[in-house]
mmCIF file of C-alpha atoms in Angstrom:
data_model
loop_
_atom_site.group_PDB
_atom_site.id
_atom_site.type_symbol
_atom_site.label_atom_id
_atom_site.label_comp_id
_atom_site.label_asym_id
_atom_site.label_seq_id
_atom_site.Cartn_x
_atom_site.Cartn_y
_atom_site.Cartn_z
ATOM 1 C CA MET A 11 -113.625 147.553 80.562
ATOM 2 C CA GLU A 12 -112.588 149.139 77.365
ATOM 3 C CA LEU A 13 -109.111 151.311 77.342
ATOM 4 C CA ASN A 14 -110.413 153.470 75.300
ATOM 5 C CA HIS A 15 -112.496 154.622 78.138
ATOM 6 C CA LEU A 16 -109.675 155.513 80.310
ATOM 7 C CA SER A 17 -109.427 158.797 81.897
ATOM 8 C CA PHE A 18 -105.881 159.067 81.171
ATOM 9 C CA ASN A 19 -103.466 158.593 78.322
ATOM 10 C CA PRO A 20 -102.645 154.523 78.292
ATOM 11 C CA ARG A 21 -98.883 154.102 77.415
ATOM 12 C CA SER A 22 -95.958 152.730 78.720
ATOM 13 C CA ARG A 23 -94.395 154.571 81.683
ATOM 14 C CA THR A 24 -91.828 153.778 84.008
ATOM 15 C CA SER A 25 -92.143 152.849 87.602
ATOM 16 C CA TYR A 26 -91.650 156.543 88.636
ATOM 17 C CA GLU A 27 -94.317 157.667 86.187
ATOM 18 C CA ILE A 28 -96.642 155.188 87.419
ATOM 19 C CA PHE A 29 -96.332 156.523 90.954
ATOM 20 C CA ASP A 30 -96.890 159.987 89.678
ATOM 21 C CA LEU A 31 -100.088 159.023 88.054
ATOM 22 C CA ALA A 32 -101.356 157.098 91.059
ATOM 23 C CA LEU A 33 -100.800 160.190 93.349
ATOM 24 C CA LEU A 34 -102.421 162.525 90.474
ATOM 25 C CA LEU A 35 -105.482 160.024 90.548
ATOM 26 C CA THR A 36 -105.558 160.207 94.367
ATOM 27 C CA LYS A 37 -105.490 163.857 94.608
ATOM 28 C CA ARG A 38 -108.253 164.261 91.760
ATOM 29 C CA HIS A 39 -110.471 161.975 93.877
ATOM 30 C CA PHE A 40 -109.562 162.834 97.168
ATOM 31 C CA MET A 41 -112.511 163.718 98.699
ATOM 32 C CA ALA A 42 -114.557 160.541 97.567
ATOM 33 C CA LEU A 43 -111.732 158.451 98.843
ATOM 34 C CA PHE A 44 -111.449 160.283 102.050
ATOM 35 C CA ALA A 45 -115.206 160.031 102.512
ATOM 36 C CA ILE A 46 -115.051 156.479 101.839
ATOM 37 C CA TYR A 47 -112.280 155.562 104.242
ATOM 38 C CA LEU A 48 -113.427 157.773 107.062
ATOM 39 C CA SER A 49 -117.126 156.092 106.674
ATOM 40 C CA LEU A 50 -115.558 152.876 107.193
ATOM 41 C CA VAL A 51 -113.023 153.539 109.730
ATOM 42 C CA LEU A 52 -114.379 156.338 112.107
ATOM 43 C CA PRO A 53 -117.041 154.174 113.173
ATOM 44 C CA LEU A 54 -115.306 151.314 113.940
ATOM 45 C CA PHE A 55 -112.672 153.077 115.778
ATOM 46 C CA LEU A 56 -115.138 155.132 117.858
ATOM 47 C CA ILE A 57 -117.561 151.928 118.624
ATOM 48 C CA LEU A 58 -114.036 150.259 119.845
ATOM 49 C CA GLY A 59 -112.499 152.902 121.409
ATOM 50 C CA LEU A 60 -115.519 153.382 123.727
ATOM 51 C CA VAL A 61 -115.749 149.601 124.378
ATOM 52 C CA LEU A 62 -112.188 148.219 124.205
ATOM 53 C CA GLY A 63 -110.189 151.548 124.655
ATOM 54 C CA TRP A 64 -108.843 153.944 122.498
ATOM 55 C CA SER A 65 -105.214 152.128 121.973
ATOM 56 C CA TRP A 66 -107.084 148.838 121.180
ATOM 57 C CA GLY A 67 -109.530 150.725 118.725
ATOM 58 C CA ALA A 68 -106.635 151.942 117.070
ATOM 59 C CA LEU A 69 -104.850 148.637 116.886
ATOM 60 C CA ILE A 70 -107.912 146.794 115.725
ATOM 61 C CA ALA A 71 -108.691 149.529 113.043
ATOM 62 C CA TRP A 72 -104.902 149.524 111.584
ATOM 63 C CA TRP A 73 -105.128 145.906 111.283
ATOM 64 C CA LEU A 74 -108.306 145.760 109.432
ATOM 65 C CA LYS A 75 -106.684 148.389 106.761
ATOM 66 C CA PRO A 76 -106.270 145.894 103.986
ATOM 67 C CA VAL A 77 -110.316 145.301 104.389
ATOM 68 C CA PHE A 78 -110.718 149.152 104.265
ATOM 69 C CA GLU A 79 -108.485 149.441 101.339
ATOM 70 C CA ARG A 80 -110.885 147.345 98.839
ATOM 71 C CA PRO A 81 -113.568 150.063 98.605
ATOM 72 C CA LEU A 82 -110.969 152.514 97.569
ATOM 73 C CA LEU A 83 -109.466 150.279 94.833
ATOM 74 C CA ASP A 84 -113.226 149.217 93.718
ATOM 75 C CA TYR A 85 -113.842 153.197 93.537
ATOM 76 C CA LEU A 86 -110.837 154.121 91.503
ATOM 77 C CA SER A 87 -111.155 150.938 89.246
ATOM 78 C CA LYS A 88 -114.584 152.523 88.226
ATOM 79 C CA VAL A 89 -113.481 155.979 87.737
ATOM 80 C CA ILE A 90 -110.686 155.589 85.793
ATOM 81 C CA PHE A 91 -112.560 153.829 83.137
ATOM 82 C CA ASN A 92 -115.423 156.802 83.236
ATOM 83 C CA GLN A 93 -117.926 154.407 84.787
ATOM 84 C CA GLN A 94 -120.401 155.399 87.277
ATOM 85 C CA ALA A 95 -118.897 155.072 90.796
ATOM 86 C CA SER A 96 -120.678 156.047 93.940
ATOM 87 C CA ILE A 97 -119.414 155.605 97.522
ATOM 88 C CA ARG A 98 -122.035 153.440 98.543
ATOM 89 C CA SER A 99 -121.401 151.069 96.123
ATOM 90 C CA SER A 100 -117.684 150.866 96.715
ATOM 91 C CA ILE A 101 -118.159 150.244 100.295
ATOM 92 C CA GLY A 102 -120.600 147.190 99.203
ATOM 93 C CA SER A 103 -117.371 145.666 97.741
ATOM 94 C CA ILE A 104 -116.306 144.891 101.152
ATOM 95 C CA PHE A 105 -119.292 142.180 101.397
ATOM 96 C CA LYS A 106 -117.806 140.730 98.007
ATOM 97 C CA LEU A 107 -114.675 139.303 99.815
ATOM 98 C CA SER A 108 -114.972 135.634 100.682
ATOM 99 C CA VAL A 109 -114.200 134.385 104.299
ATOM 100 C CA VAL A 110 -110.905 132.806 103.031
ATOM 101 C CA ASP A 111 -109.689 136.106 101.273
ATOM 102 C CA PHE A 112 -110.884 137.902 104.414
ATOM 103 C CA CYS A 113 -108.486 135.642 106.520
ATOM 104 C CA LEU A 114 -105.711 135.800 104.284
ATOM 105 C CA HIS A 115 -105.699 139.477 103.695
ATOM 106 C CA LEU A 116 -105.704 139.577 107.652
ATOM 107 C CA THR A 117 -102.544 137.343 108.331
ATOM 108 C CA THR A 118 -100.217 136.417 105.561
ATOM 109 C CA LEU A 119 -100.844 139.697 103.550
ATOM 110 C CA ARG A 120 -101.193 141.710 106.427
ATOM 111 C CA LEU A 121 -97.326 142.873 106.443
ATOM 112 C CA SER A 122 -96.548 141.815 103.083
ATOM 113 C CA PRO A 123 -95.027 144.956 101.348
ATOM 114 C CA ASN A 124 -96.407 143.542 98.090
ATOM 115 C CA ARG A 125 -100.030 143.938 99.580
ATOM 116 C CA ALA A 126 -100.994 147.081 97.685
ATOM 117 C CA PHE A 127 -99.217 146.059 94.594
ATOM 118 C CA LEU A 128 -100.789 142.646 94.056
ATOM 119 C CA ALA A 129 -104.517 143.738 95.188
ATOM 120 C CA PRO A 130 -105.791 144.692 91.720
ATOM 121 C CA VAL A 131 -104.787 141.138 90.922
ATOM 122 C CA GLU A 132 -106.763 139.752 94.139
ATOM 123 C CA GLN A 133 -109.633 141.831 93.814
ATOM 124 C CA LEU A 134 -110.464 143.193 89.814
ATOM 125 C CA GLU A 135 -109.328 140.405 87.918
ATOM 126 C CA ASN A 136 -110.851 137.622 89.590
ATOM 127 C CA LEU A 137 -108.159 134.849 88.599
ATOM 128 C CA SER A 138 -107.581 131.878 90.415
ATOM 129 C CA GLY A 139 -105.191 129.127 90.911
ATOM 130 C CA GLN A 140 -102.449 129.128 87.988
ATOM 131 C CA ARG A 141 -103.577 131.895 86.508
ATOM 132 C CA LYS A 142 -103.509 134.028 89.459
ATOM 133 C CA LYS A 143 -99.957 132.826 89.879
ATOM 134 C CA ALA A 144 -98.887 133.441 86.703
ATOM 135 C CA ARG A 145 -100.035 136.865 86.350
ATOM 136 C CA LYS A 146 -98.305 137.923 89.662
ATOM 137 C CA LEU A 147 -94.940 136.292 88.555
ATOM 138 C CA LEU A 148 -95.339 138.567 85.332
ATOM 139 C CA LEU A 149 -96.130 141.552 87.628
ATOM 140 C CA PHE A 150 -92.737 140.870 89.712
ATOM 141 C CA SER A 151 -90.808 140.262 86.939
ATOM 142 C CA SER A 152 -91.567 143.580 85.199
ATOM 143 C CA ASN A 153 -91.264 146.053 88.367
ATOM 144 C CA LYS A 154 -88.137 144.338 90.232
ATOM 145 C CA PRO A 155 -88.272 145.755 93.693
ATOM 146 C CA LYS A 156 -89.736 149.418 92.931
ATOM 147 C CA GLN A 157 -93.032 148.785 94.659
ATOM 148 C CA SER A 158 -91.418 147.579 97.809
ATOM 149 C CA LEU A 159 -89.327 150.699 98.136
ATOM 150 C CA TRP A 160 -92.555 152.639 97.258
ATOM 151 C CA MET A 161 -94.643 150.756 100.124
ATOM 152 C CA LEU A 162 -91.439 151.446 102.408
ATOM 153 C CA PHE A 163 -91.532 155.059 101.600
ATOM 154 C CA CYS A 164 -95.709 155.205 102.336
ATOM 155 C CA VAL A 165 -95.456 153.535 105.563
ATOM 156 C CA HIS A 166 -92.241 155.858 106.808
ATOM 157 C CA PHE A 167 -94.349 158.934 105.629
ATOM 158 C CA GLU A 168 -97.426 157.571 107.466
ATOM 159 C CA LEU A 169 -95.616 157.033 110.718
ATOM 160 C CA ILE A 170 -93.957 160.750 110.278
ATOM 161 C CA LEU A 171 -97.440 161.872 109.980
ATOM 162 C CA VAL A 172 -98.781 159.857 112.809
ATOM 163 C CA PHE A 173 -96.031 160.902 115.247
ATOM 164 C CA SER A 174 -96.534 164.532 113.960
ATOM 165 C CA ILE A 175 -100.347 164.430 115.045
ATOM 166 C CA ALA A 176 -99.617 162.421 118.255
ATOM 167 C CA ALA A 177 -97.059 165.520 119.176
ATOM 168 C CA LEU A 178 -99.136 168.191 118.209
ATOM 169 C CA ILE A 179 -102.040 166.415 120.768
ATOM 170 C CA ILE A 180 -99.682 166.160 123.153
ATOM 171 C CA ALA A 181 -98.272 169.448 123.118
#
């Protein structure tokens, strides 16, 4: 991937400018990202909801969220470098996940506030061992706790949305 093919101007940014850039990219590609996520979650939720009950279906769909985030990251990583990206090829990135990584994402990394921050290192850089550890340390040393605060904000915003939708349905 070459930096001269980026769909935005590469320059040094503050953490808050990075958040703004991420939101702008998400807004620009919202329909594709929504289609990817919905095509993964909705069938699973409906099948599990009918078989196990809607509460269990929702809980399992929520628990599998780190796995469903992989195709979103794959799609965005291709789009920002102006490469051809399709919904089908992005969904296929789930199958590139090894069993060890799959278990790791659903256990120790599941509740980590740094999960989304470190996802590109895990998925896109294909590093292992000491190189991966050094890269993560470099990221943490340059960004302090801002990524955790952003994650907490997003979690609370998501909870507000879920409770609002539930209240509307109940009302």
